Coordinates of C-alpha atoms in Angstrom, one line a residue:
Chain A
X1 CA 35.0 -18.5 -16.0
X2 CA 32.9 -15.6 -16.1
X3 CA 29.7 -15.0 -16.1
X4 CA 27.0 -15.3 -18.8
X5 CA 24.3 -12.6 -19.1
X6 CA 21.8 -12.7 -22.3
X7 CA 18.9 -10.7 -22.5
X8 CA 15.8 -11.8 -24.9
X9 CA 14.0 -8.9 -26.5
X10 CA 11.7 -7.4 -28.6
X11 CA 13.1 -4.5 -30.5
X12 CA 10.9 -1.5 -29.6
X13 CA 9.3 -3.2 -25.9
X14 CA 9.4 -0.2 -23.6
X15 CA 9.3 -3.2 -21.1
X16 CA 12.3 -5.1 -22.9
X17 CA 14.5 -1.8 -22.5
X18 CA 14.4 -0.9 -19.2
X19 CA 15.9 -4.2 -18.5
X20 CA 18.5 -2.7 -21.4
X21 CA 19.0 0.5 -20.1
X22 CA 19.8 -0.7 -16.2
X23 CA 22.5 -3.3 -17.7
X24 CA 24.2 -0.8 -19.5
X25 CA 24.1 1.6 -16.4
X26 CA 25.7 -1.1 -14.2
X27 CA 28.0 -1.9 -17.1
X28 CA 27.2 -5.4 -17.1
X29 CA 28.2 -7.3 -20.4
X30 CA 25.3 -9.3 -22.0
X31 CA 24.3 -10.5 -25.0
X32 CA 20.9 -9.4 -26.5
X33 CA 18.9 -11.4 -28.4
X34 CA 16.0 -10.3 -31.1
X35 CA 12.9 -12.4 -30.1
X36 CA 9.8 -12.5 -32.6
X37 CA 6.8 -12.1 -30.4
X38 CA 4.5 -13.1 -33.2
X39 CA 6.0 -16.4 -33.7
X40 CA 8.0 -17.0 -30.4
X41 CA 10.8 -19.5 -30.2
X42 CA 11.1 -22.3 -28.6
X43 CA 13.9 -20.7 -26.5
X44 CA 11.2 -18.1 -24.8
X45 CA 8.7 -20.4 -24.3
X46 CA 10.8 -23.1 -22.4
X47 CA 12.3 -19.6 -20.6
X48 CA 9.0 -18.3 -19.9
X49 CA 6.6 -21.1 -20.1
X50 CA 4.4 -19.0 -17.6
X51 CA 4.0 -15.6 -19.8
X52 CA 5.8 -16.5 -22.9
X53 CA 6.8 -12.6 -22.8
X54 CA 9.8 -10.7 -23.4
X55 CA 11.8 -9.5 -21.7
X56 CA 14.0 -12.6 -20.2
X57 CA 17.2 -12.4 -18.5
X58 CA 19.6 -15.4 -18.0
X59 CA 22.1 -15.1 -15.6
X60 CA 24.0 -18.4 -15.9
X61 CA 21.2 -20.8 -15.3
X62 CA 18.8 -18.1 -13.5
X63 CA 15.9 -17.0 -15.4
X64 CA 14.4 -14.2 -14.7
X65 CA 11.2 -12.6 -16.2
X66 CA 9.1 -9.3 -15.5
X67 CA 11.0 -6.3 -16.3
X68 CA 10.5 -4.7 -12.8
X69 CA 11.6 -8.1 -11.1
X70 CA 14.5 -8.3 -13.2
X71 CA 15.3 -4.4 -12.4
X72 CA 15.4 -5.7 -8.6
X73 CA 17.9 -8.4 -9.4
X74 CA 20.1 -6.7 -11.2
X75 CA 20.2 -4.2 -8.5
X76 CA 21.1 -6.8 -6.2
X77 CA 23.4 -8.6 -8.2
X78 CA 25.3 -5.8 -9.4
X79 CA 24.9 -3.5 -6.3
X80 CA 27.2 -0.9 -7.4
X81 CA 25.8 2.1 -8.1
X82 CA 22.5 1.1 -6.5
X83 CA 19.3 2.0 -8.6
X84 CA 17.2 1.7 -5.6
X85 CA 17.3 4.7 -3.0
X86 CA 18.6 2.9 0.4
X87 CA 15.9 4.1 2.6
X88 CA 12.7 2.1 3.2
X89 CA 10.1 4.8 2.2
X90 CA 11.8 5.8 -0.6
X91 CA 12.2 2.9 -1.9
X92 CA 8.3 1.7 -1.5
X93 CA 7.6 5.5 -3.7
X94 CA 9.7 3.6 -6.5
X95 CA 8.1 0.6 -6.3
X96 CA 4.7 1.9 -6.2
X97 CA 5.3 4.6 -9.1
X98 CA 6.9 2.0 -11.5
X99 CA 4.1 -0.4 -10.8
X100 CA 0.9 3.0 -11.3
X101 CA 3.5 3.9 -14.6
X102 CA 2.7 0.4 -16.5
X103 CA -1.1 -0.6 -15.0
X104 CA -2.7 2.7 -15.1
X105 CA -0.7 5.2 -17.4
X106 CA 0.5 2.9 -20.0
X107 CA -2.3 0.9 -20.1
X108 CA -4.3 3.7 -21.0
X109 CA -2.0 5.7 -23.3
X110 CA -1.6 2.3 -25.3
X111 CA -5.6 1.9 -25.5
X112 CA -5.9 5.2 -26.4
X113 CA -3.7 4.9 -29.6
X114 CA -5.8 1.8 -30.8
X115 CA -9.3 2.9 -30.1
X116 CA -11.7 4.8 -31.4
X117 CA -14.8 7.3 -30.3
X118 CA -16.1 7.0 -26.9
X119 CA -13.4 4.4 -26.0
X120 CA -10.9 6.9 -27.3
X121 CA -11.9 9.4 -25.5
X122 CA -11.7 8.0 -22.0
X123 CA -8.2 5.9 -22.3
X124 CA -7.3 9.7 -23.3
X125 CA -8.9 11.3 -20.1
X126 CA -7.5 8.6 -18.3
X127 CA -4.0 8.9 -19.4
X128 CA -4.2 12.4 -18.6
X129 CA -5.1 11.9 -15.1
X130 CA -2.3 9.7 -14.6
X131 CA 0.3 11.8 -16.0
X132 CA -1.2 14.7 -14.3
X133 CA 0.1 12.5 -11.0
X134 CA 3.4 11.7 -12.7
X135 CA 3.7 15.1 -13.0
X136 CA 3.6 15.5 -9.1
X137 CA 5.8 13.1 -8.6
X138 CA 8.4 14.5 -10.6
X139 CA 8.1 18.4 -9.9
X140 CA 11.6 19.8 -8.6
X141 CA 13.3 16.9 -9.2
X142 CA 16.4 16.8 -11.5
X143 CA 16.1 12.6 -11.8
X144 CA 14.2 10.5 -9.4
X145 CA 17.0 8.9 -8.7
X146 CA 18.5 12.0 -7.1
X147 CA 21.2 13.4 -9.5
X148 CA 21.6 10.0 -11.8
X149 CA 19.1 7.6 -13.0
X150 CA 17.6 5.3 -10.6
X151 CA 15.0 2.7 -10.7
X152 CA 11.7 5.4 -11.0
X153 CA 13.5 6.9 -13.9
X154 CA 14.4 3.7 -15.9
X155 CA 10.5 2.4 -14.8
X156 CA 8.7 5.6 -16.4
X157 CA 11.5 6.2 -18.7
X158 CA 9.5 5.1 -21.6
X159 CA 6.7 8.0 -21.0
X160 CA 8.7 10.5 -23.2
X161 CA 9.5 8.4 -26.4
X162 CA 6.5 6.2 -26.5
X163 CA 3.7 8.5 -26.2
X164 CA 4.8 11.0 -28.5
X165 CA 4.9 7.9 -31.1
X166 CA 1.5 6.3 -29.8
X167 CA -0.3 9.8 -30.0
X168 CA 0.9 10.1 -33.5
X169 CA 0.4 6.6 -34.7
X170 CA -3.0 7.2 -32.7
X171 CA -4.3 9.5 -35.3
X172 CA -2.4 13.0 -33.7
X173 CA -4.1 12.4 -30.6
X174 CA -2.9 14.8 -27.7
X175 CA -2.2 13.2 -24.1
X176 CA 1.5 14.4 -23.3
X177 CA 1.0 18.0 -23.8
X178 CA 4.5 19.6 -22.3
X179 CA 2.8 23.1 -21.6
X180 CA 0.6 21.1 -19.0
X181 CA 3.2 18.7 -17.8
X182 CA 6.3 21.2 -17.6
X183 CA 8.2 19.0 -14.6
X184 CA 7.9 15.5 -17.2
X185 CA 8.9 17.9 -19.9
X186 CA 12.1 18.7 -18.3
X187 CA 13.1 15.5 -16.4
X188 CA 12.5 13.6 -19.9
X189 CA 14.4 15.7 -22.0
X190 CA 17.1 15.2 -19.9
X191 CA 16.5 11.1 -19.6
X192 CA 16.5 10.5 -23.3
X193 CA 19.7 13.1 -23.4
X194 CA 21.9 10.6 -21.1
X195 CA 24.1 8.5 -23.5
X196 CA 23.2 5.0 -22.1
X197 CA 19.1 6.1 -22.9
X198 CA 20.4 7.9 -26.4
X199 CA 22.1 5.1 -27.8
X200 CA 19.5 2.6 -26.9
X201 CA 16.3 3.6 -27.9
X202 CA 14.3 2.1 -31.0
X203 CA 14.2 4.0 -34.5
X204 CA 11.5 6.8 -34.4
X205 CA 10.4 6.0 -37.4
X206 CA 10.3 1.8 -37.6
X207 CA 8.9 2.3 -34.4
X208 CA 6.1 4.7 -35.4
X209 CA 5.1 2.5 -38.8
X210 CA 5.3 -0.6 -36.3
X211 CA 2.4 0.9 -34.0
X212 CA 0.3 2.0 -36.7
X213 CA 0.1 -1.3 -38.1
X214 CA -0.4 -2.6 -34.3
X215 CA -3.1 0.0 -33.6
X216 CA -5.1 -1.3 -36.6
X217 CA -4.9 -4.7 -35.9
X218 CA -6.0 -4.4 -32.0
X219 CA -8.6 -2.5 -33.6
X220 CA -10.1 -5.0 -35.9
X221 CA -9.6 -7.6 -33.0
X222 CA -11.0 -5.8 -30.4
X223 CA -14.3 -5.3 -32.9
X224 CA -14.4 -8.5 -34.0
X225 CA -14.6 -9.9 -30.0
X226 CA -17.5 -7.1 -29.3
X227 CA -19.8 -8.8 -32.5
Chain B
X1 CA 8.8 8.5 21.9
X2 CA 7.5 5.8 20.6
X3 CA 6.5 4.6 16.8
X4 CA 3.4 5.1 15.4
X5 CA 1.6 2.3 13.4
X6 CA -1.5 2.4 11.5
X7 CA -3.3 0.1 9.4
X8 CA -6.1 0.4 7.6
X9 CA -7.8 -2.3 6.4
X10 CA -11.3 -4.4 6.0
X11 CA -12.5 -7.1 7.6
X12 CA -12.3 -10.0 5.2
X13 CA -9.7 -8.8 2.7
X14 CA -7.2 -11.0 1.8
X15 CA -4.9 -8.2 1.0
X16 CA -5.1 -6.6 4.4
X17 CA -4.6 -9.7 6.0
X18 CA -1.2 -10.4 4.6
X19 CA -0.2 -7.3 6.2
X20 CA -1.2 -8.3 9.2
X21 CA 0.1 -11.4 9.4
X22 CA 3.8 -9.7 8.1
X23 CA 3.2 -7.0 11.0
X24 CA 2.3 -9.9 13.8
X25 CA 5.3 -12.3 12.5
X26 CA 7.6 -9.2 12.9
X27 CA 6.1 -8.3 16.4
X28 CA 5.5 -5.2 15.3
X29 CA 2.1 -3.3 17.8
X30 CA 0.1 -1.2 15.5
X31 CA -3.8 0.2 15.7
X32 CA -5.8 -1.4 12.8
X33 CA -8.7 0.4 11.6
X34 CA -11.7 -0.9 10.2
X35 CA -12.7 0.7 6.6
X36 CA -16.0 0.6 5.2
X37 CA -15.0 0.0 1.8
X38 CA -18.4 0.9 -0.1
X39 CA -18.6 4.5 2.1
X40 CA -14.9 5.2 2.3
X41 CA -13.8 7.3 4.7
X42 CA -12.3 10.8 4.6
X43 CA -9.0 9.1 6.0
X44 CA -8.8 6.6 3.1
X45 CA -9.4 9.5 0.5
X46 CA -6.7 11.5 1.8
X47 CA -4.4 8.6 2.4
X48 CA -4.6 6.6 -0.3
X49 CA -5.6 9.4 -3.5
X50 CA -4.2 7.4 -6.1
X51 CA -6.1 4.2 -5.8
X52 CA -8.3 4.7 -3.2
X53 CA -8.2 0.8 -1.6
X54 CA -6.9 -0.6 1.5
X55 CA -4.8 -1.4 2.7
X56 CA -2.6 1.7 3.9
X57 CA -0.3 0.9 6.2
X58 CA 1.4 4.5 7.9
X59 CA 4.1 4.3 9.6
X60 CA 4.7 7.7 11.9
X61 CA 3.9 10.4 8.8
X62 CA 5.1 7.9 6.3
X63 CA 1.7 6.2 3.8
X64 CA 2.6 3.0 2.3
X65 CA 0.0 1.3 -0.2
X66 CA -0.4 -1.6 -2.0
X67 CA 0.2 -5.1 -0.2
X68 CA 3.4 -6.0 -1.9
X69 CA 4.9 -2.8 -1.1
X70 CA 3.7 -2.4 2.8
X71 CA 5.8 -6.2 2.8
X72 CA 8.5 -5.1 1.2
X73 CA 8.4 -2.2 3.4
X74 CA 7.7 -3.8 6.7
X75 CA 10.2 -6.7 5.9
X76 CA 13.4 -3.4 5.3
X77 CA 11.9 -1.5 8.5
X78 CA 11.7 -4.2 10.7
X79 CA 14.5 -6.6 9.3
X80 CA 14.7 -8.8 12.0
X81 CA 13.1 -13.0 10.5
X82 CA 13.8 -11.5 7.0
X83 CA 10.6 -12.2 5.4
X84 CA 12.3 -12.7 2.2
X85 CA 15.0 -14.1 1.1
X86 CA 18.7 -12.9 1.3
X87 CA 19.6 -14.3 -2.4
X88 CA 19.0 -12.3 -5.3
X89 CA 17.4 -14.9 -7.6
X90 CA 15.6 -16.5 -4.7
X91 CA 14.1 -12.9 -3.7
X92 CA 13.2 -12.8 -7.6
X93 CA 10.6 -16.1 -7.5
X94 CA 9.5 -14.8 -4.5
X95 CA 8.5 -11.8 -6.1
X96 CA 7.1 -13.3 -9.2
X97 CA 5.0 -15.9 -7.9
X98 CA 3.8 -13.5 -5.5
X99 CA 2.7 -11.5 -8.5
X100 CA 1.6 -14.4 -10.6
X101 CA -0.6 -15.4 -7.1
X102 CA -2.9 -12.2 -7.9
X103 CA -2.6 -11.1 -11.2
X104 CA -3.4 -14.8 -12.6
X105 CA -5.0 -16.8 -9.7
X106 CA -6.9 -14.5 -7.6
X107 CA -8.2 -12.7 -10.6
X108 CA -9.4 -15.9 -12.2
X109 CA -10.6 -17.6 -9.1
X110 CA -13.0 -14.4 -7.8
X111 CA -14.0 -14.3 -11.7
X112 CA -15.1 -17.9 -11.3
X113 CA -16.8 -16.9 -8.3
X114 CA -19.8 -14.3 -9.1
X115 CA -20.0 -15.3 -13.1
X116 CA -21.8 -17.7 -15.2
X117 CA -22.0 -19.8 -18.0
X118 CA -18.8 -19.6 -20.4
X119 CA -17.4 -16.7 -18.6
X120 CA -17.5 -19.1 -15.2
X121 CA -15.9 -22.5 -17.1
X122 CA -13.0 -20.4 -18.7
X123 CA -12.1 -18.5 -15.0
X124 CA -12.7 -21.8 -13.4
X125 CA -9.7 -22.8 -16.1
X126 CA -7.8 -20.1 -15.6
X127 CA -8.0 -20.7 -12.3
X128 CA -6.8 -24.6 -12.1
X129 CA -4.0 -23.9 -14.8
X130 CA -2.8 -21.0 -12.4
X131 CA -3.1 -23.7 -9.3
X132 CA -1.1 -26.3 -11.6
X133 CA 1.9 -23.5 -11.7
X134 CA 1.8 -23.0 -7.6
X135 CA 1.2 -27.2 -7.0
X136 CA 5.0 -27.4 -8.8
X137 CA 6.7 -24.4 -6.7
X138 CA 5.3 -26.1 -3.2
X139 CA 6.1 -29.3 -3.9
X140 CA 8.4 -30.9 -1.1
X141 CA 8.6 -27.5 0.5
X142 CA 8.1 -26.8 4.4
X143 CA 6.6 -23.3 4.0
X144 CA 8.0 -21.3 1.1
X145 CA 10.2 -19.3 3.0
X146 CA 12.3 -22.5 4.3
X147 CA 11.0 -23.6 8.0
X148 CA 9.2 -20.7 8.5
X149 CA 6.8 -18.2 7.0
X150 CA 8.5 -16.1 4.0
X151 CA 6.9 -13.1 2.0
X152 CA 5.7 -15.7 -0.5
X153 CA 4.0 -17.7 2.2
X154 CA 2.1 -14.2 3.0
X155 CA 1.7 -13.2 -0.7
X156 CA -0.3 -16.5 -1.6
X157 CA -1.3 -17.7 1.8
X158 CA -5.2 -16.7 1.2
X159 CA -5.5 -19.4 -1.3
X160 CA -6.3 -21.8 1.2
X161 CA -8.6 -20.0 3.1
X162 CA -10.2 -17.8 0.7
X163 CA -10.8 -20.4 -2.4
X164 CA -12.5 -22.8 -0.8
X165 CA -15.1 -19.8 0.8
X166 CA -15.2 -18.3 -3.2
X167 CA -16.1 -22.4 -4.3
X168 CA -19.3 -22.4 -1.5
X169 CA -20.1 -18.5 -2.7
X170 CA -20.0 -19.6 -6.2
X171 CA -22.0 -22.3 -6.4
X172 CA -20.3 -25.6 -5.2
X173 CA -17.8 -25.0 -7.8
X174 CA -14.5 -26.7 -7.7
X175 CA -11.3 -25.1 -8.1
X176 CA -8.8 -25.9 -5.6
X177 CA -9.0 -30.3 -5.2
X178 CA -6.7 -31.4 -2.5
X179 CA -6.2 -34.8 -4.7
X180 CA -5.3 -32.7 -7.3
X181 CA -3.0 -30.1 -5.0
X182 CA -1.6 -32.5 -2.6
X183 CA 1.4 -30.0 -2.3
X184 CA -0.7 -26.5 -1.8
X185 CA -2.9 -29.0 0.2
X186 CA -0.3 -29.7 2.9
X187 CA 1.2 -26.1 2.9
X188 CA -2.3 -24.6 3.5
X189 CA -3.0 -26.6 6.1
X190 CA -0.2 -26.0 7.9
X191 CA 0.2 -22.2 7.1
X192 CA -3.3 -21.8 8.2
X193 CA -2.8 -23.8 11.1
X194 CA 0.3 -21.4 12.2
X195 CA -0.6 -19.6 15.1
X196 CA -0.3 -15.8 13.9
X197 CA -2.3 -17.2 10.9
X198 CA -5.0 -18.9 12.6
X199 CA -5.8 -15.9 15.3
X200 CA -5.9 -13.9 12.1
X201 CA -8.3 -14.7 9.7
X202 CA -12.3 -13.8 8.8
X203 CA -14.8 -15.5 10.6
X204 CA -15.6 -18.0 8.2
X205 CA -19.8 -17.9 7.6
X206 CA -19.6 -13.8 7.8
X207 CA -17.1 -14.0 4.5
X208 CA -19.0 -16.5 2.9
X209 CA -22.5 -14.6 3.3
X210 CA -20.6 -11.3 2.2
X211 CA -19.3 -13.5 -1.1
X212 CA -22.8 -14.8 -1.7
X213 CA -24.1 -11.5 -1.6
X214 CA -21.1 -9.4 -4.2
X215 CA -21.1 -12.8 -6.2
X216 CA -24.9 -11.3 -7.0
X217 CA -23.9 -7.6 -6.7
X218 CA -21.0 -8.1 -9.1
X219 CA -23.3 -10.5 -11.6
X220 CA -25.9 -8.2 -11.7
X221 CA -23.9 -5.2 -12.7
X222 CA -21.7 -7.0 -15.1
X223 CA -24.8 -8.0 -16.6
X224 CA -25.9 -4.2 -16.7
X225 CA -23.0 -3.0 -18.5
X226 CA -23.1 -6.1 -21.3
X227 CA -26.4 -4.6 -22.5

């Protein structure tokens, strides 16, 4: 019998596609299925009664949420062409990078789309500063994985598709500025150039109309809980 | 020539002292250093840049921050008593909860600590629903890790020790009811009661009269910034 992989997703979660893009690298089979987060099925919430978030993976009977957790077991359960670097230290720069790319850069980058004024203004700064120690991280380097993609790069992937959409959809905002960040420049050009990235990213331009209409309606909530 | 190890940490943080505890279990000798968190030293600065916070843990020229990394770290150095364990999914909840254990509980437990009011009954919920999710994944279990202390032992270990202390700071509040927890009841008692655990933890009336006193600091400045 073999084995059953299924994935449940959301079709333009940065989060959801990581998980995407390290299957495909491993070339494990799986089948993906389209989850509405705004009126989530039953399915996801008995799967993930504890954050009722995408993405999901189920590996026979093993569920397994939180993208970066799932990147770990699908490293381990499919150690072929590791994702991981072997050695301890290494290793532990991955872990900590992925974990500074979601809490501090993409935190901010996503406020910065939605909010306004002041607010604005320091998400922006913010996400600025974060990158600026991205961009550290990545000088010299062709990926972080060493000559193919590895766990860093499928962590941090997102930085080079999503922002360029959120600063848009955040009213031509500028946080990823390429003349400033050269080395993210480079090394993300060349991530969205590798086939299994190409062929799985979300339509530019769904995906921009989508976080419009998401930046306006954090907006409105986020004013509504300040009055 | 031997290994260096170097841990910086501060005296009643329940981050640092999961990375003792790991170091201890694993026999491994290092020199811990005492950091005055609210006058931080040059060392910490130049250690830790990115977020500034103990603990570091440096290993001969090698800086390793943020608690779930040093164990992950420690526990591939030193792999002698794996701390976690050798099955992919298994390693996976271990990871999870571990997360789960400070993003939701801690989180919602210090919350319930130094506010008031609303903001103090819905952490104080938070809190129990979070403690209702960790009751079902220690029930019938020795420690976590099988018969003897695991990573997710470590990662959620302070809830025992640390709750109750955050209850007395907070105003007799009640979060953690052993009639309630009978399972993180019995698993506290004896994880705290382990001997690499009980040689290392706070002097108990010190951390309380340091969590009366940032229960006001934290009040008063939260306070500040609401107006």
């Amino acid at each position: 019998m073999t084995t059953k992989v299924k994935l449940l997703g959301f079709w333009c979660s940065p989060f959801a596609f990581r998980v995407v893009w390290a299957l495909k690298l491993k070339g494990v089979e799986f089948e993906y299925i389209e989850e509405d987060i705004f009126n989530k099925s039953t399915e996801l919430l008995e799967l993930n009664p504890v954050h009722k978030k995408v993405p999901v993976l189920v590996h026979d009977k093993r569920v397994i949420v939180e993208s970066f957790v799932i990147l770990e077991y699908i490293d381990e359960t499919w150690p072929k062409d590791p994702l991981l670097p072997q050695d301890p230290y290494e290793k532990a720069m991955a872990r900590f990078w992925a974990k500074f790319g979601d809490e501090k850069l993409l935190e901010s980058a996503y406020k910065a789309m939605w909010s306004k004024g002041e607010e604005k203004q320091k998400a922006m700064k913010e996400a600025v500063e974060s990158l600026e120690k991205i961009e550290e991280v990545l000088r010299g380097k062709n990926f972080i994985g060493g000559n193919s993609i590895g766990y860093l790069d499928l962590a941090i992937g997102w930085i080079g598709y999503w922002i360029p959409v959120w600063e848009e959809a955040g009213g031509s905002m500028r946080i990823l500025d390429s003349q400033k960040f050269p080395a993210i420049a480079e090394w993300s050009a060349k991530f969205l150039k590798h086939p299994v990235v190409k062929e799985n990213l979300p339509p530019r331009d769904r995906t921009l109309a989508y976080c419009h209409k998401r930046a306006e309606e954090i907006y409105a909530n986020f004013c509504a809980s300040e009055n």
